[in-house]
Amino acid sequence: PPPPAVRFQFKSETDLYTMAKARQAVRSLELSADGEQFAVFGGDRRVRVFWFATGKLRRCYDETEAAMAEMQRAEGGAYTLDSIDFGQRMARERELGLHWEATAPGAAQATPPQFPNAVFDESGNFLMYATALGIKVVNLVTNRLAAVLGRVENTERFVRLALWQGTVKRDRKHRIDGGAGDAAGGRAVGGSKYMQDPTLVTTAFKRQRLYLFSRREPEEGGDDASGGGRDVFNERPAVHELEAAAAGAGAAAARGAASSVTLCTTAGDIRLRLFADECPKTVENFVTHARNGYYDGLLFHRVIKGFMVQTGDPKGDGTGGESIWGGEFEDEFRRELRHDRAGTLSMANAGPNTNGSQFFITCVPTPWLDNKHTVFGRVEEGMDVVKRIENTPTHEKTEKPLDDLQILQVVVE
């Protein structure tokens, strides 16, 4: 008879109760190619590797926010991030955590769950899984981190992985000379017409794309039928995004809202495109204030280098301002309008639904502000002026420019 697949009689002889003891559900499970190991990802953000035959725990990798924060605090660490970059990634981790909670068993699921998985290479000696830092490649034999893939893709949070380690047939476009060479990163196999081309395919949180990691560099020249180059703007809008756009269509026109304005400041002019269809009330408030001269002469009272420049407060200290209706008005969040780039025009507030007259322009991507501040425009021209304001010397405590920078006039187009 064939030997038994497992070498234990009772589950109590194994470590398979680990998840139950941690009170965590298994979110994903992957087997190694030889069937000797399996890896699970738990709701506690830990990756656990078990031996299949004995049920014993081989490795456990902690990817909790606390573990990442500790790694970030380590001085001189090879994977220490810039503080702004780290803050952005942590904000995305918290958003991902909320998504997991909303798609937990028993929850009403508006979108399919996106739980990470951990995959083995063909040898079973390496494990790959997605983290806030990028895709980690761990050597299970030495228990060391061998590489981090996609670390520079700091706007993406990779989630699920699939690894292909086959060989591809060479063609004239990817000819390998001498069989032992390394053409475009692909290695010849025994001098034959085939080359090794391992490819890692991954998805990312809130992205309708597939990402491929390979030894080969993307082809240059990219608008021909061969599809060369790197296409990163290929998603079709989601149904709810189209519905939201349709619902807001015509609302701005009914209010006579403008599509763009120019901030004339003492540092230069900044032309802003406004999202009147998506944020009709916010744009109406901003444009009406501008037409009434409300912003004329106001200071940029808060300037933080590497973050944003803020204005719109008649008091000039961040405590004043009101809407055209008096008091405050509600937020207008739209999924398609994010703090995903420099030059984003957004409302300042003191909490949910507390918009008045103050606004700011970002100097870098600030995704942790998504769904906290209403994005209602973008800088079309004059980003150099925003940078000039950003780099002005400020008071250490108040973050107010040492020399006054003012809005002279807002020209509504």
XYZ file of N, CA, C and O in Angstrom, residues 97-286:
760
model
N -7.419 47.100 5.771
C -7.981 46.417 6.930
C -9.488 46.614 7.034
O -10.228 45.681 7.366
N -9.957 47.813 6.744
C -11.398 48.076 6.751
C -12.099 47.265 5.666
O -13.216 46.787 5.861
N -11.432 47.114 4.527
C -11.994 46.292 3.446
C -12.121 44.840 3.897
O -13.135 44.190 3.631
N -11.100 44.328 4.597
C -11.171 42.949 5.082
C -12.315 42.768 6.078
O -13.000 41.762 6.062
N -12.499 43.761 6.940
C -13.594 43.672 7.915
C -14.946 43.661 7.209
O -15.856 42.937 7.586
N -15.067 44.491 6.160
C -16.344 44.582 5.443
C -16.646 43.326 4.642
O -17.800 43.052 4.324
N -15.604 42.549 4.308
C -15.803 41.333 3.507
C -15.580 40.069 4.326
O -15.387 38.997 3.773
N -15.593 40.207 5.648
C -15.441 39.042 6.519
C -16.677 38.150 6.404
O -17.748 38.602 5.995
N -16.558 36.863 6.766
C -17.717 35.968 6.702
C -18.895 36.532 7.480
O -18.753 36.984 8.612
N -20.061 36.548 6.848
C -21.253 37.071 7.498
C -21.527 38.525 7.196
O -22.636 39.020 7.425
N -20.549 39.259 6.663
C -20.748 40.674 6.341
C -21.372 40.801 4.958
O -21.162 39.976 4.083
N -22.162 41.883 4.797
C -22.737 42.154 3.480
C -21.619 42.621 2.557
O -20.994 43.639 2.801
N -21.362 41.862 1.497
C -20.197 42.121 0.646
C -20.599 42.896 -0.598
O -21.261 42.377 -1.483
N -20.180 44.175 -0.645
C -20.420 44.993 -1.833
C -19.388 44.699 -2.909
O -19.645 44.830 -4.095
N -18.196 44.291 -2.492
C -17.122 43.966 -3.433
C -16.492 42.646 -3.013
O -16.519 42.285 -1.829
N -15.906 41.905 -3.938
C -15.261 40.635 -3.578
C -14.084 40.874 -2.637
O -13.393 41.887 -2.745
N -13.852 39.964 -1.697
C -12.723 40.133 -0.776
C -11.390 39.996 -1.494
O -11.273 39.274 -2.478
N -10.392 40.733 -1.014
C -9.051 40.671 -1.586
C -8.066 40.329 -0.470
O -7.418 41.201 0.087
N -7.987 39.044 -0.134
C -7.069 38.608 0.911
C -5.745 38.170 0.286
O -5.731 37.461 -0.720
N -4.624 38.564 0.852
C -3.327 38.158 0.299
C -3.122 36.650 0.397
O -3.757 35.966 1.196
N -2.228 36.150 -0.419
C -1.805 34.754 -0.334
C -0.284 34.714 -0.335
O 0.385 35.706 -0.614
N 0.265 33.563 0.001
C 1.720 33.365 -0.007
C 2.006 32.167 -0.903
O 1.432 31.088 -0.701
N 2.872 32.334 -1.905
C 3.129 31.268 -2.881
C 4.578 30.808 -2.790
O 5.476 31.589 -2.478
N 4.783 29.527 -3.062
C 6.111 28.921 -3.068
C 6.683 28.944 -4.483
O 5.940 28.889 -5.473
N 8.012 28.961 -4.574
C 8.626 28.715 -5.873
C 8.655 27.202 -6.099
O 8.244 26.422 -5.234
N 9.139 26.772 -7.263
C 9.106 25.346 -7.594
C 9.946 24.497 -6.647
O 9.638 23.334 -6.394
N 11.023 25.059 -6.111
C 11.884 24.291 -5.210
C 11.286 24.143 -3.821
O 11.678 23.262 -3.055
N 10.354 25.013 -3.467
C 9.802 25.004 -2.120
C 10.703 25.679 -1.104
O 10.382 25.706 0.094
N 11.803 26.249 -1.557
C 12.745 26.904 -0.637
C 12.494 28.392 -0.476
O 13.041 29.017 0.431
N 11.691 28.963 -1.354
C 11.407 30.388 -1.293
C 9.900 30.619 -1.208
O 9.117 29.911 -1.845
N 9.519 31.614 -0.414
C 8.115 31.978 -0.236
C 7.944 33.440 -0.613
O 8.760 34.288 -0.230
N 6.886 33.759 -1.348
C 6.603 35.133 -1.775
C 5.216 35.548 -1.300
O 4.257 34.781 -1.442
N 5.125 36.747 -0.747
C 3.826 37.278 -0.330
C 3.886 38.803 -0.319
O 4.948 39.412 -0.162
N 2.720 39.420 -0.513
C 2.641 40.873 -0.620
C 2.504 41.519 0.749
O 1.788 41.023 1.627
N 3.211 42.632 0.937
C 3.151 43.412 2.178
C 3.050 44.887 1.818
O 3.081 45.267 0.646
N 2.973 45.727 2.840
C 2.943 47.174 2.609
C 4.240 47.656 1.971
O 4.250 48.648 1.240
N 5.336 46.967 2.232
C 6.632 47.359 1.700
C 6.793 46.968 0.238
O 7.492 47.632 -0.527
N 6.133 45.910 -0.181
C 6.262 45.353 -1.518
C 6.067 43.848 -1.436
O 5.521 43.334 -0.447
N 6.509 43.126 -2.435
C 6.386 41.672 -2.438
C 7.665 41.086 -1.859
O 8.744 41.205 -2.454
N 7.559 40.452 -0.705
C 8.729 39.885 -0.052
C 9.031 38.491 -0.595
O 8.118 37.676 -0.789
N 10.313 38.240 -0.815
C 10.794 36.919 -1.213
C 11.665 36.411 -0.065
O 12.738 36.959 0.203
N 11.194 35.388 0.624
C 11.854 34.891 1.828
C 12.486 33.534 1.557
O 11.850 32.639 0.990
N 13.739 33.384 1.955
C 14.425 32.098 1.873
C 14.036 31.294 3.113
O 14.428 31.623 4.237
N 13.253 30.237 2.924
C 12.767 29.449 4.053
C 13.872 28.613 4.696
O 13.760 28.237 5.867
N 14.920 28.330 3.956
C 16.017 27.526 4.490
C 16.854 28.353 5.460
O 17.135 27.927 6.587
N 17.238 29.546 5.026
C 18.067 30.416 5.878
C 17.229 31.335 6.760
O 17.759 31.997 7.651
N 15.915 31.405 6.464
C 15.001 32.279 7.193
C 15.424 33.747 7.065
O 15.361 34.514 8.019
N 15.836 34.121 5.871
C 16.251 35.493 5.602
C 15.452 36.074 4.437
O 15.016 35.346 3.539
N 15.292 37.397 4.470
C 14.615 38.103 3.393
C 15.572 38.224 2.211
O 16.611 38.877 2.301
N 15.236 37.580 1.088
C 16.123 37.564 -0.073
C 15.946 38.783 -0.961
O 16.906 39.275 -1.544
N 14.724 39.285 -1.067
C 14.466 40.431 -1.946
C 13.096 41.010 -1.631
O 12.254 40.351 -1.002
N 12.901 42.242 -2.077
C 11.585 42.887 -2.028
C 11.294 43.406 -3.430
O 12.005 44.278 -3.934
N 10.269 42.865 -4.065
C 9.897 43.262 -5.417
C 8.842 44.370 -5.369
O 7.954 44.350 -4.523
N 8.938 45.317 -6.298
C 7.915 46.355 -6.404
C 7.941 47.383 -5.301
O 6.959 48.085 -5.090
N 9.068 47.491 -4.628
C 9.148 48.463 -3.531
C 8.954 49.892 -4.031
O 8.388 50.737 -3.335
N 9.421 50.171 -5.239
C 9.306 51.539 -5.771
C 7.879 51.873 -6.189
O 7.555 53.044 -6.391
N 7.024 50.864 -6.320
C 5.635 51.120 -6.707
C 4.849 51.540 -5.474
O 3.941 50.853 -5.010
N 5.177 52.725 -4.939
C 4.618 53.099 -3.641
C 3.171 53.562 -3.700
O 2.599 53.905 -2.666
N 2.574 53.611 -4.896
C 1.154 53.953 -4.975
C 0.275 52.712 -5.045
O -0.948 52.837 -5.050
N 0.890 51.536 -5.090
C 0.127 50.294 -5.203
C 0.317 49.437 -3.960
O 1.399 49.375 -3.403
N -0.773 48.776 -3.548
C -0.669 47.797 -2.464
C -0.987 46.441 -3.094
O -2.157 46.101 -3.310
N 0.049 45.674 -3.383
C -0.144 44.377 -4.015
C -0.843 43.429 -3.042
O -0.664 43.516 -1.820
N -1.634 42.504 -3.601
C -2.445 41.625 -2.744
C -2.206 40.151 -3.085
O -1.525 39.445 -2.361
N -2.745 39.690 -4.195
C -2.668 38.255 -4.510
C -1.619 37.996 -5.583
O -1.420 38.804 -6.503
N -0.959 36.834 -5.467
C 0.157 36.493 -6.347
C -0.074 35.163 -7.053
O -0.768 34.281 -6.539
N 0.555 35.028 -8.217
C 0.651 33.744 -8.921
C 2.007 33.727 -9.607
O 2.415 34.719 -10.219
N 2.724 32.609 -9.482
C 4.080 32.506 -10.023
C 4.130 31.476 -11.143
O 3.646 30.358 -10.989
N 4.738 31.851 -12.274
C 4.973 30.941 -13.396
C 6.473 30.824 -13.601
O 7.167 31.831 -13.747
N 6.979 29.594 -13.605
C 8.421 29.372 -13.729
C 8.763 28.451 -14.893
O 9.724 27.698 -14.838
N 7.999 28.542 -15.958
C 8.265 27.701 -17.111
C 9.325 28.308 -18.016
O 10.073 29.209 -17.644
N 9.411 27.791 -19.220
C 10.342 28.319 -20.217
C 9.554 28.762 -21.434
O 8.482 28.213 -21.727
N 10.073 29.758 -22.127
C 9.402 30.259 -23.320
C 10.313 30.052 -24.521
O 11.538 30.076 -24.405
N 9.697 29.848 -25.673
C 10.466 29.640 -26.901
C 10.972 30.977 -27.412
O 10.232 31.950 -27.457
N 12.245 30.995 -27.786
C 12.816 32.219 -28.323
C 12.293 32.479 -29.728
O 11.998 31.554 -30.482
N 12.216 33.741 -30.093
C 11.914 34.108 -31.462
C 12.960 35.102 -31.935
O 13.912 35.408 -31.240
N 12.797 35.612 -33.115
C 13.787 36.527 -33.663
C 13.893 37.795 -32.830
O 14.949 38.419 -32.745
N 12.802 38.190 -32.233
C 12.803 39.436 -31.463
C 13.583 39.288 -30.170
O 14.120 40.231 -29.631
N 13.615 38.053 -29.637
C 14.320 37.819 -28.376
C 15.410 36.756 -28.597
O 15.476 35.760 -27.888
N 16.224 36.931 -29.635
C 17.253 35.951 -29.969
C 18.354 35.952 -28.905
O 18.779 36.994 -28.441
N 18.795 34.770 -28.538
C 19.877 34.622 -27.560
C 21.120 34.130 -28.279
O 21.093 33.093 -28.949
N 22.187 34.863 -28.166
C 23.430 34.502 -28.848
C 24.259 33.556 -27.990
O 24.521 33.827 -26.829
N 24.687 32.443 -28.577
C 25.630 31.558 -27.909
C 25.018 30.647 -26.883
O 25.715 29.837 -26.291
N 23.720 30.762 -26.624
C 23.070 29.848 -25.698
C 23.351 30.114 -24.258
O 22.535 29.822 -23.413
N 24.514 30.665 -23.901
C 24.836 30.891 -22.500
C 24.608 32.327 -22.105
O 24.842 32.702 -20.978
N 24.164 33.147 -23.052
C 23.968 34.567 -22.764
C 22.728 34.809 -21.947
O 21.998 33.905 -21.585
N 22.464 36.092 -21.717
C 21.309 36.489 -20.920
C 20.607 37.604 -21.670
O 20.935 38.759 -21.527
N 19.680 37.260 -22.541
C 19.024 38.253 -23.385
C 17.803 38.789 -22.688
O 16.895 38.057 -22.344
N 17.770 40.112 -22.528
C 16.635 40.792 -21.891
C 16.293 40.163 -20.562
O 15.155 40.125 -20.149
N 17.274 39.618 -19.883
C 17.035 39.032 -18.573
C 16.664 37.572 -18.614
O 16.623 36.911 -17.590
N 16.327 37.005 -19.776
C 15.954 35.606 -19.857
C 17.177 34.744 -20.050
O 18.061 35.062 -20.838
N 17.266 33.622 -19.358
C 18.452 32.781 -19.426
C 18.204 31.589 -20.345
O 17.178 30.915 -20.260
N 19.171 31.299 -21.200
C 19.055 30.148 -22.090
C 19.091 28.863 -21.299
O 19.774 28.755 -20.285
N 18.350 27.863 -21.773
C 18.301 26.564 -21.120
C 19.113 25.579 -21.942
O 18.695 25.174 -23.030
N 20.309 25.222 -21.457
C 21.135 24.231 -22.124
C 21.488 24.579 -23.549
O 21.649 23.699 -24.389
N 21.608 25.866 -23.866
C 21.963 26.281 -25.215
C 20.852 26.031 -26.213
O 21.084 26.082 -27.419
N 19.654 25.751 -25.777
C 18.555 25.449 -26.676
C 17.856 26.728 -27.108
O 18.259 27.832 -26.777
N 16.758 26.553 -27.833
C 15.984 27.708 -28.295
C 14.956 28.148 -27.262
O 14.065 28.937 -27.562
N 15.066 27.643 -26.058
C 14.160 28.037 -24.986
C 14.918 28.840 -23.929
O 16.128 28.692 -23.773
N 14.211 29.682 -23.202
C 14.845 30.448 -22.135
C 13.943 30.480 -20.915
O 12.716 30.466 -21.019
N 14.585 30.497 -19.756
C 13.837 30.617 -18.511
C 13.279 32.023 -18.402
O 13.979 32.996 -18.652
N 12.032 32.109 -18.037
C 11.410 33.423 -17.925
C 10.405 33.416 -16.770
O 9.198 33.486 -16.993
N 10.868 33.290 -15.524
C 9.926 33.290 -14.405
C 9.167 34.610 -14.341
O 9.750 35.685 -14.484
N 7.863 34.519 -14.165
C 7.006 35.707 -14.149
C 6.076 35.643 -12.948
O 5.411 34.631 -12.731
N 6.064 36.704 -12.183
C 5.175 36.814 -11.035
C 4.028 37.742 -11.408
O 4.251 38.894 -11.798
N 2.807 37.249 -11.304
C 1.616 38.030 -11.627
C 0.920 38.389 -10.323
O 0.755 37.535 -9.442
N 0.516 39.650 -10.198
C -0.122 40.077 -8.951
C -1.249 41.060 -9.214
O -1.265 41.750 -10.246
N -2.183 41.102 -8.292
C -3.221 42.130 -8.300
C -2.878 43.162 -7.237
O -1.967 42.964 -6.430
N -3.607 44.275 -7.238
C -3.386 45.319 -6.246
C -4.728 45.823 -5.730
O -5.753 45.752 -6.426
N -4.713 46.325 -4.521
C -5.924 46.805 -3.864
C -6.510 47.993 -4.628
O -5.814 48.955 -4.933
N -7.800 47.890 -4.962
C -8.539 48.947 -5.660
C -7.955 49.272 -7.029
O -8.001 50.408 -7.483
N -7.379 48.280 -7.675
C -6.848 48.471 -9.014
C -7.416 47.393 -9.933
O -7.355 46.207 -9.601
N -7.915 47.795 -11.087
C -8.442 46.834 -12.055
C -7.354 46.515 -13.078
O -7.487 46.762 -14.267
N -6.239 45.999 -12.587
C -5.103 45.690 -13.439
C -4.438 44.408 -12.959
O -4.629 43.986 -11.832
N -3.598 43.861 -13.813
C -2.660 42.818 -13.419
C -1.257 43.391 -13.567
O -0.969 44.110 -14.519
N -0.380 43.074 -12.625
C 1.012 43.532 -12.659
C 1.908 42.315 -12.856
O 1.720 41.291 -12.191
N 2.879 42.422 -13.746
C 3.786 41.320 -14.040
C 5.214 41.722 -13.691
O 5.694 42.761 -14.139
N 5.860 40.887 -12.886
C 7.271 41.080 -12.561
C 8.067 40.002 -13.290
O 7.756 38.814 -13.202
N 9.102 40.440 -13.996
C 9.901 39.540 -14.811
C 11.342 40.010 -14.808
O 11.643 41.122 -14.392
N 12.256 39.140 -15.290
C 13.640 39.565 -15.463
C 13.788 40.526 -16.639
O 14.745 41.267 -16.721
N 12.846 40.461 -17.564
C 12.938 41.275 -18.771
C 12.472 42.696 -18.515
O 11.485 42.930 -17.815
N 13.151 43.656 -19.117
C 12.741 45.052 -19.052
C 11.581 45.280 -20.016
O 11.510 44.639 -21.068
N 10.646 46.217 -19.707
C 9.572 46.531 -20.668
C 10.164 47.030 -21.975
O 11.174 47.719 -21.985
N 9.527 46.646 -23.072
C 10.015 47.076 -24.380
C 9.778 48.562 -24.564
O 8.805 49.125 -24.064
N 10.686 49.179 -25.270
C 10.587 50.614 -25.517
C 9.782 50.864 -26.781
O 9.577 50.041 -27.611
N 9.339 52.070 -26.880
C 8.772 52.514 -28.115
C 7.335 52.321 -28.275
O 6.749 52.496 -29.232
N 6.580 52.285 -27.625
C 5.398 51.731 -27.197
C 4.080 51.989 -27.733
O 3.228 51.611 -27.097
N 3.865 52.598 -28.904
C 2.501 52.854 -29.342
C 2.096 51.978 -30.521
O 1.050 52.164 -31.102
N 2.941 51.024 -30.902
C 2.629 50.204 -32.064
C 1.766 49.017 -31.665
O 1.390 48.842 -30.527
N 1.460 48.183 -32.653
C 0.553 47.060 -32.403
C 1.135 46.029 -31.477
O 0.420 45.208 -30.924
N 2.436 46.049 -31.280
C 3.054 45.052 -30.397
C 2.754 45.330 -28.948
O 2.998 44.494 -28.091
N 2.246 46.531 -28.653
C 1.882 46.835 -27.268
C 3.058 47.109 -26.391
O 3.017 46.873 -25.196
N 4.183 47.585 -26.966
C 5.353 47.886 -26.159
C 5.086 49.023 -25.202
O 4.084 49.722 -25.278
N 6.016 49.248 -24.309
C 5.836 50.298 -23.327
C 5.062 49.807 -22.127
O 4.649 48.660 -22.046
N 4.833 50.693 -21.211
C 4.189 50.318 -19.960
C 2.860 51.035 -19.826
O 2.806 52.240 -19.637
N 1.771 50.309 -19.967
C 0.432 50.893 -19.926
C -0.087 50.810 -18.496
O -0.259 49.725 -17.959
N -0.338 51.979 -17.886
C -0.832 51.980 -16.513
C -2.178 52.672 -16.398
O -2.671 52.896 -15.302
N -2.777 53.041 -17.522
C -4.072 53.719 -17.471
C -5.063 52.971 -18.353
O -5.561 53.493 -19.337
N -5.311 51.726 -18.011
C -6.120 50.894 -18.890
C -7.399 50.384 -18.247
O -8.038 49.493 -18.781
N -7.786 50.918 -17.090
C -8.989 50.398 -16.449
C -10.260 50.986 -17.055
O -10.289 52.153 -17.426
N -11.268 50.179 -17.091
C -12.597 50.676 -17.409
C -13.225 51.191 -16.118
O -13.101 50.550 -15.075
N -13.892 52.356 -16.138
C -14.513 52.853 -14.899
C -15.499 51.851 -14.328
O -16.214 51.165 -15.070
N -15.529 51.747 -12.998
C -16.467 50.844 -12.345
C -17.895 51.365 -12.525
O -18.124 52.558 -12.747
N -18.871 50.461 -12.381
C -20.272 50.832 -12.605
C -20.698 51.945 -11.653
O -21.349 52.916 -12.060
N -20.317 51.820 -10.376
C -20.751 52.834 -9.416
C -20.131 54.194 -9.719
O -20.713 55.234 -9.426
N -18.925 54.206 -10.324
C -18.295 55.462 -10.691
C -19.057 56.135 -11.826
O -19.253 57.348 -11.833
N -19.485 55.323 -12.804
C -20.271 55.865 -13.902
C -21.617 56.390 -13.416
O -22.091 57.441 -13.852
N -22.235 55.653 -12.475
C -23.511 56.085 -11.926
C -23.369 57.397 -11.160
O -24.220 58.278 -11.248
N -22.274 57.514 -10.394
C -22.048 58.740 -9.634
C -21.844 59.932 -10.560
O -22.350 61.029 -10.320
N -21.099 59.696 -11.653
C -20.867 60.778 -12.606
C -22.167 61.196 -13.281
O -22.431 62.380 -13.482
N -22.992 60.178 -13.627
C -24.265 60.490 -14.275
C -25.196 61.241 -13.338
O -25.913 62.161 -13.739
N -25.187 60.856 -12.054
C -26.063 61.516 -11.085
C -25.700 62.975 -10.898
O -26.561 63.830 -10.644
N -24.385 63.264 -11.004
C -23.965 64.649 -10.797
C -23.999 65.496 -12.042
O -23.833 66.715 -11.975
N -24.222 64.889 -13.220
C -24.193 65.641 -14.464
C -25.304 66.677 -14.482
O -26.445 66.414 -14.149
N -24.969 67.849 -14.874
C -25.957 68.917 -14.998
C -26.183 69.693 -13.732
O -26.733 70.797 -13.765
N -25.780 69.165 -12.577
C -26.006 69.871 -11.317
C -25.210 71.165 -11.266
O -25.695 72.199 -10.819
N -23.969 71.103 -11.724
C -23.127 72.297 -11.698
C -23.657 73.363 -12.649
O -23.642 74.553 -12.331
N -24.103 72.922 -13.831
C -24.632 73.886 -14.794
C -25.852 74.604 -14.239
O -26.053 75.794 -14.460
N -26.659 73.846 -13.506
C -27.855 74.454 -12.920
C -27.494 75.533 -11.923
O -28.216 76.500 -11.735
N -26.370 75.390 -11.276
C -25.943 76.381 -10.298
C -25.071 77.463 -10.939
O -24.632 78.380 -10.269
N -24.763 77.315 -12.209
C -23.908 78.290 -12.872
C -22.471 78.201 -12.412
O -21.754 79.201 -12.378
N -22.021 76.987 -12.036
C -20.672 76.825 -11.519
C -19.648 76.914 -12.644
O -19.928 76.566 -13.787
N -18.453 77.385 -12.306
C -17.373 77.508 -13.277
C -16.582 76.220 -13.330
O -16.612 75.407 -12.410
N -15.848 76.033 -14.433
C -15.028 74.838 -14.574
C -13.591 75.086 -14.160
O -12.846 74.139 -13.935
N -13.166 76.339 -14.072
C -11.797 76.651 -13.667
C -11.714 78.062 -13.108
O -12.553 78.915 -13.404
N -10.681 78.278 -12.281
C -10.408 79.600 -11.706
C -8.892 79.800 -11.701
O -8.130 78.840 -11.839
N -8.477 81.029 -11.533
C -7.061 81.335 -11.395
C -6.822 82.073 -10.091
O -7.459 83.110 -9.830
N -5.978 81.486 -9.236
C -5.571 82.160 -8.001
C -4.403 83.080 -8.341
O -3.321 82.611 -8.708
N -4.626 84.372 -8.246
C -3.556 85.337 -8.451
C -2.948 85.638 -7.083
O -3.618 86.203 -6.210
N -1.711 85.207 -6.860
C -1.074 85.353 -5.551
C 0.176 86.221 -5.675
O 0.650 86.512 -6.782
N 0.725 86.593 -4.542
C 1.952 87.382 -4.546
C 3.150 86.557 -5.006
O 4.222 87.116 -5.271
N 2.975 85.245 -5.100
C 4.053 84.372 -5.587
C 3.873 84.022 -7.059
O 4.773 83.428 -7.665
N 2.728 84.357 -7.654
C 2.444 84.019 -9.035
C 1.030 83.480 -9.184
O 0.263 83.407 -8.209
N 0.667 83.108 -10.400
C -0.690 82.636 -10.682
C -0.768 81.110 -10.680
O 0.147 80.428 -11.157
N -1.895 80.599 -10.143
C -2.159 79.163 -10.106
C -3.520 78.921 -10.743
O -4.539 79.409 -10.237
N -3.542 78.180 -11.847
C -4.817 77.890 -12.526
C -5.346 76.548 -12.037
O -4.634 75.544 -12.042
N -6.607 76.543 -11.619
C -7.217 75.362 -11.023
C -8.390 74.877 -11.863
O -9.247 75.678 -12.266
N -8.434 73.604 -12.140
C -9.611 72.978 -12.765
C -10.507 72.455 -11.655
O -10.049 71.765 -10.733
N -11.796 72.769 -11.736
C -12.744 72.406 -10.681
C -13.622 71.241 -11.121
O -14.002 71.145 -12.290
N -13.969 70.384 -10.170
C -14.820 69.225 -10.442
C -16.262 69.562 -10.059
O -16.797 69.083 -9.050
N -16.876 70.395 -10.893
C -18.216 70.883 -10.580
C -19.274 69.787 -10.650
O -20.243 69.801 -9.880
N -19.109 68.836 -11.563
C -20.102 67.768 -11.680
C -20.049 66.822 -10.489
O -21.078 66.376 -9.982
N -18.834 66.503 -10.056
C -18.673 65.541 -8.969
C -18.935 66.156 -7.592
O -19.440 65.478 -6.688
N -18.571 67.418 -7.405
C -18.691 68.082 -6.094
C -19.418 69.408 -6.255
O -18.835 70.492 -6.051
N -20.696 69.382 -6.651
C -21.402 70.621 -6.981
C -21.499 71.618 -5.832
O -21.322 72.818 -6.034
N -21.746 71.126 -4.629
C -21.927 72.053 -3.513
C -20.601 72.690 -3.103
O -20.531 73.885 -2.808
N -19.539 71.889 -3.087
C -18.218 72.412 -2.721
C -17.749 73.446 -3.733
O -17.234 74.516 -3.360
N -17.931 73.153 -5.016
C -17.524 74.096 -6.060
C -18.388 75.351 -6.017
O -17.880 76.472 -6.188
N -19.679 75.195 -5.794
C -20.557 76.364 -5.683
C -20.102 77.278 -4.546
O -20.036 78.505 -4.688
N -19.753 76.685 -3.416
C -19.280 77.467 -2.269
C -17.985 78.206 -2.619
O -17.843 79.413 -2.364
N -17.053 77.500 -3.239
C -15.751 78.080 -3.569
C -15.883 79.197 -4.602
O -15.326 80.294 -4.436
